[in-house]
Short mmCIF file of C-alpha atoms in Angstrom, two decimals:
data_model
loop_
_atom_site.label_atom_id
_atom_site.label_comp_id
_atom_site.label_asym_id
_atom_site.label_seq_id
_atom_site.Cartn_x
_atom_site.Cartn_y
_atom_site.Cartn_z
CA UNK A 189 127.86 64.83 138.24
CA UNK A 190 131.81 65.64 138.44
CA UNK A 191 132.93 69.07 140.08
CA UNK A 192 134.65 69.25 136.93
CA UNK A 193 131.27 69.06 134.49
CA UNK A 194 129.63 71.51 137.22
CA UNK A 195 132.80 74.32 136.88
CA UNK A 196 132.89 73.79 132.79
CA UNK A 197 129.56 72.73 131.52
CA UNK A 198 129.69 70.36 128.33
CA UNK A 199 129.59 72.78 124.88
CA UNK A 200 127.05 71.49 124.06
CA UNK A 201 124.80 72.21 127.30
CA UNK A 202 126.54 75.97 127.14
CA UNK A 203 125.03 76.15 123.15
CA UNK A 204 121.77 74.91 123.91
CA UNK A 205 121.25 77.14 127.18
CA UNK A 206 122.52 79.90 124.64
CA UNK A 207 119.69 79.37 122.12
CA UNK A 208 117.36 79.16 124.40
CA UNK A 209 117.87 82.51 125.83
CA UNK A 210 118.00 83.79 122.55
CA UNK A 211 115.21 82.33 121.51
CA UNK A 212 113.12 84.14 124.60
CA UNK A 213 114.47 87.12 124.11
CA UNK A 214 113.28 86.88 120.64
CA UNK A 215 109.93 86.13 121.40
CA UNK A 216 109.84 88.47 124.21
CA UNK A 217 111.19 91.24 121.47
CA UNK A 218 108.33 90.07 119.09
CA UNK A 219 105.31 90.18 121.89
CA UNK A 220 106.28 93.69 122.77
CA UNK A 221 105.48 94.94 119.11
CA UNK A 222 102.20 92.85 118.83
CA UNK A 223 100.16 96.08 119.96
CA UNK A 224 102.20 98.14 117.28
CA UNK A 225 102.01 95.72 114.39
CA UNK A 226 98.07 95.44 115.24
CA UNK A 227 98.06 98.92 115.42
CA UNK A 228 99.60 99.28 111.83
CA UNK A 229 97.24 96.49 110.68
CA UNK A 230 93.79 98.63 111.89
CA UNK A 231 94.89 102.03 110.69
CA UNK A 232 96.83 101.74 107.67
CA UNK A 233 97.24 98.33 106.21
CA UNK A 234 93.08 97.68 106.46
CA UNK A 235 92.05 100.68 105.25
CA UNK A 236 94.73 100.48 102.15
CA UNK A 237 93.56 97.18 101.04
CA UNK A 238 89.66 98.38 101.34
CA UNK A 239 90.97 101.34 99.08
CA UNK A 240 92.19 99.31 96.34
CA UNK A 241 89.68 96.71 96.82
CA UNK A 242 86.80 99.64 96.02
CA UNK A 243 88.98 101.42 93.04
CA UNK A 244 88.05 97.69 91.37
CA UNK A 245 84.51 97.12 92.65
CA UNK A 246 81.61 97.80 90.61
CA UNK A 247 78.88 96.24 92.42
CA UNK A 248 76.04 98.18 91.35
CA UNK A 249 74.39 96.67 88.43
CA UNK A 250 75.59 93.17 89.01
CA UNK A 251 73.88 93.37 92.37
CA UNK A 252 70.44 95.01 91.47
CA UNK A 253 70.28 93.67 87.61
CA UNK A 254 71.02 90.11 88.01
CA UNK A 255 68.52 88.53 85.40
CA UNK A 256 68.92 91.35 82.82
CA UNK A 257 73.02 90.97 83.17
CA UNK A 258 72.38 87.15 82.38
CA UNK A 259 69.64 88.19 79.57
CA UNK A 260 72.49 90.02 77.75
CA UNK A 261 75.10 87.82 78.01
CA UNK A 262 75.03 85.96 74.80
CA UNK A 263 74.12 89.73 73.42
CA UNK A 264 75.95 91.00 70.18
CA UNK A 265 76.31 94.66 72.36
CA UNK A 266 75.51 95.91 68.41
CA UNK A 267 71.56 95.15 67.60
CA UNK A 268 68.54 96.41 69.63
CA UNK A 269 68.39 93.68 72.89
CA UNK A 270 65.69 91.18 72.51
CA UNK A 271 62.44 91.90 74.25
CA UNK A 272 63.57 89.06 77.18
CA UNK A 273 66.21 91.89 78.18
CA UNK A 274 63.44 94.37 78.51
CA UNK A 275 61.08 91.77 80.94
CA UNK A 276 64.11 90.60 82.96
CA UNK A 277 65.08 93.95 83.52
CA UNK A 278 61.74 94.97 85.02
CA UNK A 279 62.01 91.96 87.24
CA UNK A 280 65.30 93.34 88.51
CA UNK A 281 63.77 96.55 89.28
CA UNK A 282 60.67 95.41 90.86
CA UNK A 283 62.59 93.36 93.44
CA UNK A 284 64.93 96.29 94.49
CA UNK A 285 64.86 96.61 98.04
CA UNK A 286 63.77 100.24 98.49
CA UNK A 287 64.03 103.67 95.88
CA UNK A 288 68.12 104.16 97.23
CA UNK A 289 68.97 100.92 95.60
CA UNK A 290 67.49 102.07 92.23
CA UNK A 291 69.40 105.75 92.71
CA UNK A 292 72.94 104.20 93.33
CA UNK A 293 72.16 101.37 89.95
CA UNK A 294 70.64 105.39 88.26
CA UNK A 295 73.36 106.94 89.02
CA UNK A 296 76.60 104.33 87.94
CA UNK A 297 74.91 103.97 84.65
CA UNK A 298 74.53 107.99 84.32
CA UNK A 299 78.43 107.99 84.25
CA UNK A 300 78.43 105.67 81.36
CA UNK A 301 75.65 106.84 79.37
CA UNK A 302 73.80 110.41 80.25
CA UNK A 303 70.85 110.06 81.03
CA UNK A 304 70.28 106.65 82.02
CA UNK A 305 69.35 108.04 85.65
CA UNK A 306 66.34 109.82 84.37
CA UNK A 307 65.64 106.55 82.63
CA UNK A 308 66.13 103.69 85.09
CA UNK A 309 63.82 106.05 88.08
CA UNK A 310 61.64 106.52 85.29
CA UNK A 311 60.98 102.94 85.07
CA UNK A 312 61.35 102.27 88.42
CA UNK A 313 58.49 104.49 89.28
CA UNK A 314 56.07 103.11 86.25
CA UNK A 315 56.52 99.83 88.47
CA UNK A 316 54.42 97.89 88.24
CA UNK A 317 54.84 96.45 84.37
CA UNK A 318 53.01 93.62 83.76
CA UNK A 319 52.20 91.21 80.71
CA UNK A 320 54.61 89.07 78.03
CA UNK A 321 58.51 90.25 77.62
CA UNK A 322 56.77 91.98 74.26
CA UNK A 323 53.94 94.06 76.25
CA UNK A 324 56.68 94.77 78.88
CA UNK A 325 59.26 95.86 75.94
CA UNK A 326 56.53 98.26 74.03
CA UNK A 327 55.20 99.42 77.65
CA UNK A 328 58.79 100.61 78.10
CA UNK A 329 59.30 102.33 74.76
CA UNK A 330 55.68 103.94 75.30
CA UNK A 331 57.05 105.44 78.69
CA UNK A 332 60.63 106.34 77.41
CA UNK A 333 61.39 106.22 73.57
CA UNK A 334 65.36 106.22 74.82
CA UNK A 335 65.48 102.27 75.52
CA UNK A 336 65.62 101.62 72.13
CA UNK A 337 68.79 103.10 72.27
CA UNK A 338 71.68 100.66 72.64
CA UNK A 339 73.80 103.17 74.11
CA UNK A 340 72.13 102.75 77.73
CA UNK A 341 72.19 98.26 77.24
CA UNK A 342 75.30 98.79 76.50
CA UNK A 343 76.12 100.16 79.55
CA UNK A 344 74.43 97.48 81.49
CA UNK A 345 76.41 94.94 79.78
CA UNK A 346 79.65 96.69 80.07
CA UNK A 347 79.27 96.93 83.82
CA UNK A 348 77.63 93.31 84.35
CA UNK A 349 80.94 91.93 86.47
CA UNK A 350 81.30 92.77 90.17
CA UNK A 351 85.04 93.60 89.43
CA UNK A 352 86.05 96.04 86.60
CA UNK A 353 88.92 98.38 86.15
CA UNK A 354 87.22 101.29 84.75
CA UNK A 355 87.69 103.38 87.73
CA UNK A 356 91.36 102.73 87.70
CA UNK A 357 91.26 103.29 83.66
CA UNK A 358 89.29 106.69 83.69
CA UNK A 359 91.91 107.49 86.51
CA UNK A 360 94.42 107.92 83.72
CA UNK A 361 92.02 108.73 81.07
CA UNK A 362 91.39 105.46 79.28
CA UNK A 363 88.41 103.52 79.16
CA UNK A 364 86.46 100.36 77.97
CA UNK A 365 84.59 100.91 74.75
CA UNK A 366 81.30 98.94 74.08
CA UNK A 367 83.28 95.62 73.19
CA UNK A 368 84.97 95.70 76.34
CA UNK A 369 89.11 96.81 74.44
CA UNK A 370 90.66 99.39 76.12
CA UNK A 371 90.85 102.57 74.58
CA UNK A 372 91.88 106.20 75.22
CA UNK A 373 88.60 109.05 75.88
CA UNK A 374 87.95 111.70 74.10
CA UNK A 375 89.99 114.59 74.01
CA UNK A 376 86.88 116.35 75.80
CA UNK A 377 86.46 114.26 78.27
CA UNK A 378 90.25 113.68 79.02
CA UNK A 379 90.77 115.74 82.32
CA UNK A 380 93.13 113.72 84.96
CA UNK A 381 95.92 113.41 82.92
CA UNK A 382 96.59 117.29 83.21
CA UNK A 383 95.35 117.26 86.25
CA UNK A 384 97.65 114.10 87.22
CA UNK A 385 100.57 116.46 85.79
CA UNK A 386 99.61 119.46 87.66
CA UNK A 387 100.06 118.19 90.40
CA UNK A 388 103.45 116.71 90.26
CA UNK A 389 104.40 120.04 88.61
CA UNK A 390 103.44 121.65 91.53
CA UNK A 391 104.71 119.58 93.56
CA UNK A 392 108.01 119.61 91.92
CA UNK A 393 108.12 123.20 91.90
CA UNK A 394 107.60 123.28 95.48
CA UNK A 395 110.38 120.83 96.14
CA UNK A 396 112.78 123.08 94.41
CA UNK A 397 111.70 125.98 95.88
CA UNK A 398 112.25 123.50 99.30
CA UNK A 399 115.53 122.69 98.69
CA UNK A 400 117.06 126.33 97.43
CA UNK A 401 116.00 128.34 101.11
CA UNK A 402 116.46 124.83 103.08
CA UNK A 403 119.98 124.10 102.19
CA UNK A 404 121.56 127.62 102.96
CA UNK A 405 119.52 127.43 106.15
CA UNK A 406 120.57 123.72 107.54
CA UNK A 407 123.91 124.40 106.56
CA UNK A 408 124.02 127.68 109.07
CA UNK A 409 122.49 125.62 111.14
CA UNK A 410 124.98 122.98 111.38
CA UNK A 411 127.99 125.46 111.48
CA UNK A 412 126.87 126.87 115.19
CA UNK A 413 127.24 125.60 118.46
CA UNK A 414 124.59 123.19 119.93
CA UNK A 415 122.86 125.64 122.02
CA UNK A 416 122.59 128.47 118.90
CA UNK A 417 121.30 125.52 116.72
CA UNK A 418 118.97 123.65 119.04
CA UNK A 419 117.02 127.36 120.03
CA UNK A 420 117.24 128.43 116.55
CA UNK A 421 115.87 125.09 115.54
CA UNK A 422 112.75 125.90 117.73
CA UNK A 423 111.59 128.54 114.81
CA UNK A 424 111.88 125.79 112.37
CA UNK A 425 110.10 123.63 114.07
CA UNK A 426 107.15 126.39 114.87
CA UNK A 427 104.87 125.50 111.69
CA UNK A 428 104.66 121.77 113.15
CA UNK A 429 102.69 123.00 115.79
CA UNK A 430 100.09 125.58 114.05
CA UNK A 431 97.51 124.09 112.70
CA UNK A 432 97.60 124.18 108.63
CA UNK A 433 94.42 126.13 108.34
CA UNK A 434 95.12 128.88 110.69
CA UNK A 435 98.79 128.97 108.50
CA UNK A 436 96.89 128.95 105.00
CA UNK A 437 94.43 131.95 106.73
CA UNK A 438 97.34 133.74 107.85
CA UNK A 439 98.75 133.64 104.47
CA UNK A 440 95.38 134.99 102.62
CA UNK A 441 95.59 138.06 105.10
CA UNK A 442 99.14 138.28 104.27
CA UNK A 443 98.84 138.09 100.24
CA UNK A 444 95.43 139.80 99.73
CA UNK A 445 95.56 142.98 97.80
CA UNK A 446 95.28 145.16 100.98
CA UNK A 447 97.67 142.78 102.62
CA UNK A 448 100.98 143.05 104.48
CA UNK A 449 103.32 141.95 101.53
CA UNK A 450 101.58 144.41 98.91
CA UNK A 451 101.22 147.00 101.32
CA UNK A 452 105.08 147.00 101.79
CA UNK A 453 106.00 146.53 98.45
CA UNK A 454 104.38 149.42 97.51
CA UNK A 455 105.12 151.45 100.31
CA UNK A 456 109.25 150.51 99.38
CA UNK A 457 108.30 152.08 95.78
CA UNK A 458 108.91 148.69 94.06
CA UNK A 459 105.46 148.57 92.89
CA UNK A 460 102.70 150.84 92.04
CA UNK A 461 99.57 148.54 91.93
CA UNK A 462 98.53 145.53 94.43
CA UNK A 463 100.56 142.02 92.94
CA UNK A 464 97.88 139.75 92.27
CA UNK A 465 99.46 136.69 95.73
CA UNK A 466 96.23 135.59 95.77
CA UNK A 467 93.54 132.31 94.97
CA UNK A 468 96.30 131.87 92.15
CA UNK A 469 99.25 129.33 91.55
CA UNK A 470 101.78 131.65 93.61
CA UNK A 471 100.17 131.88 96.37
CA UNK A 472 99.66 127.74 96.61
CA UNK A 473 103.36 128.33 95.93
CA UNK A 474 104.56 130.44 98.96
CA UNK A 475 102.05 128.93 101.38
CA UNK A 476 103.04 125.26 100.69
CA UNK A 477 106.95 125.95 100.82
CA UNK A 478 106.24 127.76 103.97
CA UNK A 479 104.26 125.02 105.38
CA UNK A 480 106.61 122.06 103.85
CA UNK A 481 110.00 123.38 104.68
CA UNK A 482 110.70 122.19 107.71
CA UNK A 483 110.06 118.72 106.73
CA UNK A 484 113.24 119.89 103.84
CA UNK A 485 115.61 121.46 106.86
CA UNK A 486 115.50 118.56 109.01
CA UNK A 487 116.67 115.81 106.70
CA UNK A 488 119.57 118.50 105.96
CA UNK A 489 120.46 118.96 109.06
CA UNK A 490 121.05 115.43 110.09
CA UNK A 491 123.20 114.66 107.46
CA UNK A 492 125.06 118.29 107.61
CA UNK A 493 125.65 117.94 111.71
CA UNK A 494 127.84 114.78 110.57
CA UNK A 495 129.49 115.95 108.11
CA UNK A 496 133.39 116.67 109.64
CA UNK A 497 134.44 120.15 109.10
CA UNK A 498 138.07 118.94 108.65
CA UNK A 499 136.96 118.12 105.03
CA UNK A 500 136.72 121.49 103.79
CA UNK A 501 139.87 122.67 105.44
CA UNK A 502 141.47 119.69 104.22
CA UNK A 503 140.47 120.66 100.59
CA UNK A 504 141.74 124.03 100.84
CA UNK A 505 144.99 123.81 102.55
CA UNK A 506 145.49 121.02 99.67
CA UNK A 507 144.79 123.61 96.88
CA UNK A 508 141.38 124.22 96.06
CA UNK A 509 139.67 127.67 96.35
CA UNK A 510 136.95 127.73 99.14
CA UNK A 511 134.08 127.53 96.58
CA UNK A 512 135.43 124.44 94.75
CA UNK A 513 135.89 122.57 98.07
CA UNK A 514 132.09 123.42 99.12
CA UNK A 515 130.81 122.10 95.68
CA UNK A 516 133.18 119.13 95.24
CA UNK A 517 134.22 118.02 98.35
CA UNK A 518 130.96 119.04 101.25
CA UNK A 519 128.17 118.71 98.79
CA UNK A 520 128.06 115.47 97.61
CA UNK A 521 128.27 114.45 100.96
CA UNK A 522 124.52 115.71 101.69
CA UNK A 523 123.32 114.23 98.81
CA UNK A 524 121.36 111.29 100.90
CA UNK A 525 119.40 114.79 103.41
CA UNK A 526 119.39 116.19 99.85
CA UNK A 527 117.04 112.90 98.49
CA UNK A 528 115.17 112.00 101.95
CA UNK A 529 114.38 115.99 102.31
CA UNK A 530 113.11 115.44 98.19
CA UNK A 531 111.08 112.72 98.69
CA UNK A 532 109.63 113.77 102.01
CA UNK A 533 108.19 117.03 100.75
CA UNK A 534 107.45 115.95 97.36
CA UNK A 535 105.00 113.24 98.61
CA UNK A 536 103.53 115.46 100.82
CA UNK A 537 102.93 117.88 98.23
CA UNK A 538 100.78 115.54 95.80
CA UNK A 539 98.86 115.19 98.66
CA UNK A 540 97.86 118.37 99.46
CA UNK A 541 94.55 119.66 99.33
CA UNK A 542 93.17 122.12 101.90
CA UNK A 543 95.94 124.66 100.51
CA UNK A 544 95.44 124.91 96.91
CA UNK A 545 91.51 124.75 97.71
CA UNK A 546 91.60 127.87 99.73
CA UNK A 547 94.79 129.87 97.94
CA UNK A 548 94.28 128.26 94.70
CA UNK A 549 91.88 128.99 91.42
CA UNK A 550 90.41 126.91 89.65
CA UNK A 551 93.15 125.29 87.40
CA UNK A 552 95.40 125.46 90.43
CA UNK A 553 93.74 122.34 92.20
CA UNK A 554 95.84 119.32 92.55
CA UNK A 555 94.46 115.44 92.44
CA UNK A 556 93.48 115.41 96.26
CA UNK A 557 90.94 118.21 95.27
CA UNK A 558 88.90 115.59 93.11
CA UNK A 559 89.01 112.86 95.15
CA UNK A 560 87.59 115.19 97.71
CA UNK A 561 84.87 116.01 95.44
CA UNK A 562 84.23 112.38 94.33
CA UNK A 563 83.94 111.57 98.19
CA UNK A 564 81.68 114.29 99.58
CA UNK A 565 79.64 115.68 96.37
CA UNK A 566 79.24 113.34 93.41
CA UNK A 567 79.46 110.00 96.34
CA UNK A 568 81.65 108.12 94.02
CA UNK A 569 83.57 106.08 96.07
CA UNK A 570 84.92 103.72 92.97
CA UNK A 571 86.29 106.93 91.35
CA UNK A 572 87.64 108.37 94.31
CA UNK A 573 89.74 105.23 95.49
CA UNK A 574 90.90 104.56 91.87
CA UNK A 575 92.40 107.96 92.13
CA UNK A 576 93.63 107.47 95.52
CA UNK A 577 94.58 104.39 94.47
CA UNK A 578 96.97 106.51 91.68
CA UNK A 579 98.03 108.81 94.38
CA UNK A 580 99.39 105.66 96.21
CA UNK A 581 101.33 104.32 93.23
CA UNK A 582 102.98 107.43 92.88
CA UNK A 583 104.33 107.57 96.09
CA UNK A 584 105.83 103.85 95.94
CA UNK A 585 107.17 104.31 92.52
CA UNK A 586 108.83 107.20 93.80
CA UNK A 587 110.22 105.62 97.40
CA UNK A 588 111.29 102.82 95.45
CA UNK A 589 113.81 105.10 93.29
CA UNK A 590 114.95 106.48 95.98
CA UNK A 591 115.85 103.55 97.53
CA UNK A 592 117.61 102.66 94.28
CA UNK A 593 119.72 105.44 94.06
CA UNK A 594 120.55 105.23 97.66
CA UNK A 595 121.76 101.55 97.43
CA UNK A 596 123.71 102.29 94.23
CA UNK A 597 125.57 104.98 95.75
CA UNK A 598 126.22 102.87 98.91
CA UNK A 599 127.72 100.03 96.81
CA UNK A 600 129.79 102.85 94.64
CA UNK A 601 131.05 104.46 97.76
#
């Protein structure tokens, strides 16, 4: 090789030795996040997909009535069943594993038809039923006179597949009728709908509430020197490191009729009786805005602390009163803390639960309430990922306006 070709390498040697290096640093970039993207994969991505997979599983009868679901397949879902339903469900039953398999088939059907529960342990325990599919039928009718109703077949043929969307459909108060079309419930038994718009109210409410005492505050904020901001930015950031239930008890000693706020109120003369602060919707109110605000200040901030105070004196010295330079000229410009604050503490809101449990009544609980309840009390896990499952939806429909308002004000400015 020449001295020349060893002082200036070929191009393209020098191109190649470039990608190369890229490439490395690439994959050197991509191996460093491996233990984050796992991360991310275990503890969020998993556990989401398991979610939505449940809100659409409904495992119970087409795992523990097998025969019976293929007895009533070619069923009109109108007539009595015939009597080979009857035998092939007391097959199914007698080959149940143990009494907790027959409870969790008792109680799935019990939330289509009352009643069935009583009615499938009922059977369950005559076990066992022996003779022809007629001396099994008129054995069962003899113990129960109820499984000649075709509400409770019915209900085993409606729930015969593995996956169903009735969870997700009661989650928004529809539901499958006996023929298997979609239909709205009863006006009685509609119930997360309002609940559904409770809790956005709230939520909205609370976002408001956010934005009015968060704005006046991040723009002091932003007006004084580092050192003023950063320490007075250390009160802010206080609630972030109290735990939420010691905040939401300090707020029930606070608003309780004997409390600090009524006690000062009417001490000041501005009332004469004890406010009722307390397990109502104000009280979720004030304690959630307390505990959510900072999350509203913070977006604020960042945007305000580059906003160039030139601007505004620009505005003015050009003509424009102080007031009509703040609105028309600084505001705008906070628009994108204005959305991220938004978003931020709305979604946190329709998630909320331990604070409207403990400062709220009982038509003051939001959606997190009942999927709570559905967890830990009734054990319906279908139910309670269908509405987390809701919860979730919200949340993306709602990021992905935001990022479509963002992007169209990007490509207008």
């Amino acid at each position: 090789m020449s001295m020349q070709a060893l002082v200036n390498p070929p191009q393209g040697d020098l191109r190649a030795a470039l990608s190369r290096a890229e490439s490395r640093r690439k994959w050197r970039a991509f191996f460093l996040t491996v233990p984050l993207l796992v991360f991310l994969l275990l503890t969020l991505l998993v556990p989401i997909a398991a979610l939505l997979m449940r809100a659409v599983e409904n495992p119970e009868v087409a795992k523990a009535l097998p025969t019976t679901v293929q007895a009533l397949a070619q069923w009109d879902r109108q007539s009595q069943p015939a009597a080979g339903a009857y035998a092939a469900l007391v097959q199914d039953l007698s080959h149940l594993p143990d009494t907790s398999d027959a409870g969790a088939l008792a109680r799935r059907l019990n939330t289509e038809a009352p009643g069935a529960r009583s009615l499938i342990m009922g059977a369950y325990k005559a076990l066992p039923i022996e003779g022809d599919a007629d001396a099994v039928r008129q054995q069962l009718l003899d113990k129960d006179a109820r499984w000649a109703d075709v509400e409770f077949w019915q209900a085993i043929a409606k729930n015969s597949e593995r996956w169903t969307p009735d969870y997700l459909l009661a989650a928004v108060d529809l539901k499958r009728d006996a023929q298997g079309a979609v239909v709205k419930v009863g006006a009685d038994e509609a119930a997360f709908g309002r609940i559904l718009l409770r809790t956005f109210s709230i939520s909205a409410v609370v976002t408001v509430w956010c934005l009015l005492l968060g704005f006046p505050l991040a723009y002091w904020l932003s007006t004084l020197s580092a050192r003023k901001a950063n320490m007075l930015m250390i009160l802010v950031l206080v609630p972030f490191w109290t735990s939420i239930l010691v905040r939401v008890a300090a707020w029930i000693v606070l608003l309780q009729s004997n409390g600090l706020v009524n006690r000062s109120l009417m001490g000041l003369g501005l009332i004469d009786e004890p406010l009722a602060l307390l397990f109502n919707r104000l009280g979720v109110i004030i304690a959630m805005v307390h505990i959510l605000l900072p999350f509203m200040v913070l977006p604020l901030y960042s945007v305000m602390k580059s906003i160039p105070g030139t601007y505004l004196r620009a505005a003015v010295s050009l003509g424009s009163s102080p007031l009509a330079a703040f609105f028309r000229v600084y505001v705008p410009q906070t628009y994108p803390g204005i959305g991220a604050g938004g978003l931020l503490v709305f979604i946190l809101s329709i998630g909320y639960y331990v604070t409207p449990a403990l400062l709220g009544g009982a038509d003051d609980q939001m959606l997190s309430y009942y999927i709570a309840q559905y967890t830990n009390v009734n054990v319906n896990w279908g139910m309670a990922c269908a509405l987390g499952g809701v919860l979730l939806a919200a949340t993306l429909v709602l990021y992905a306006l935001y990022r479509r308002v963002v992007k169209s004000e990007l490509s207008l400015g």
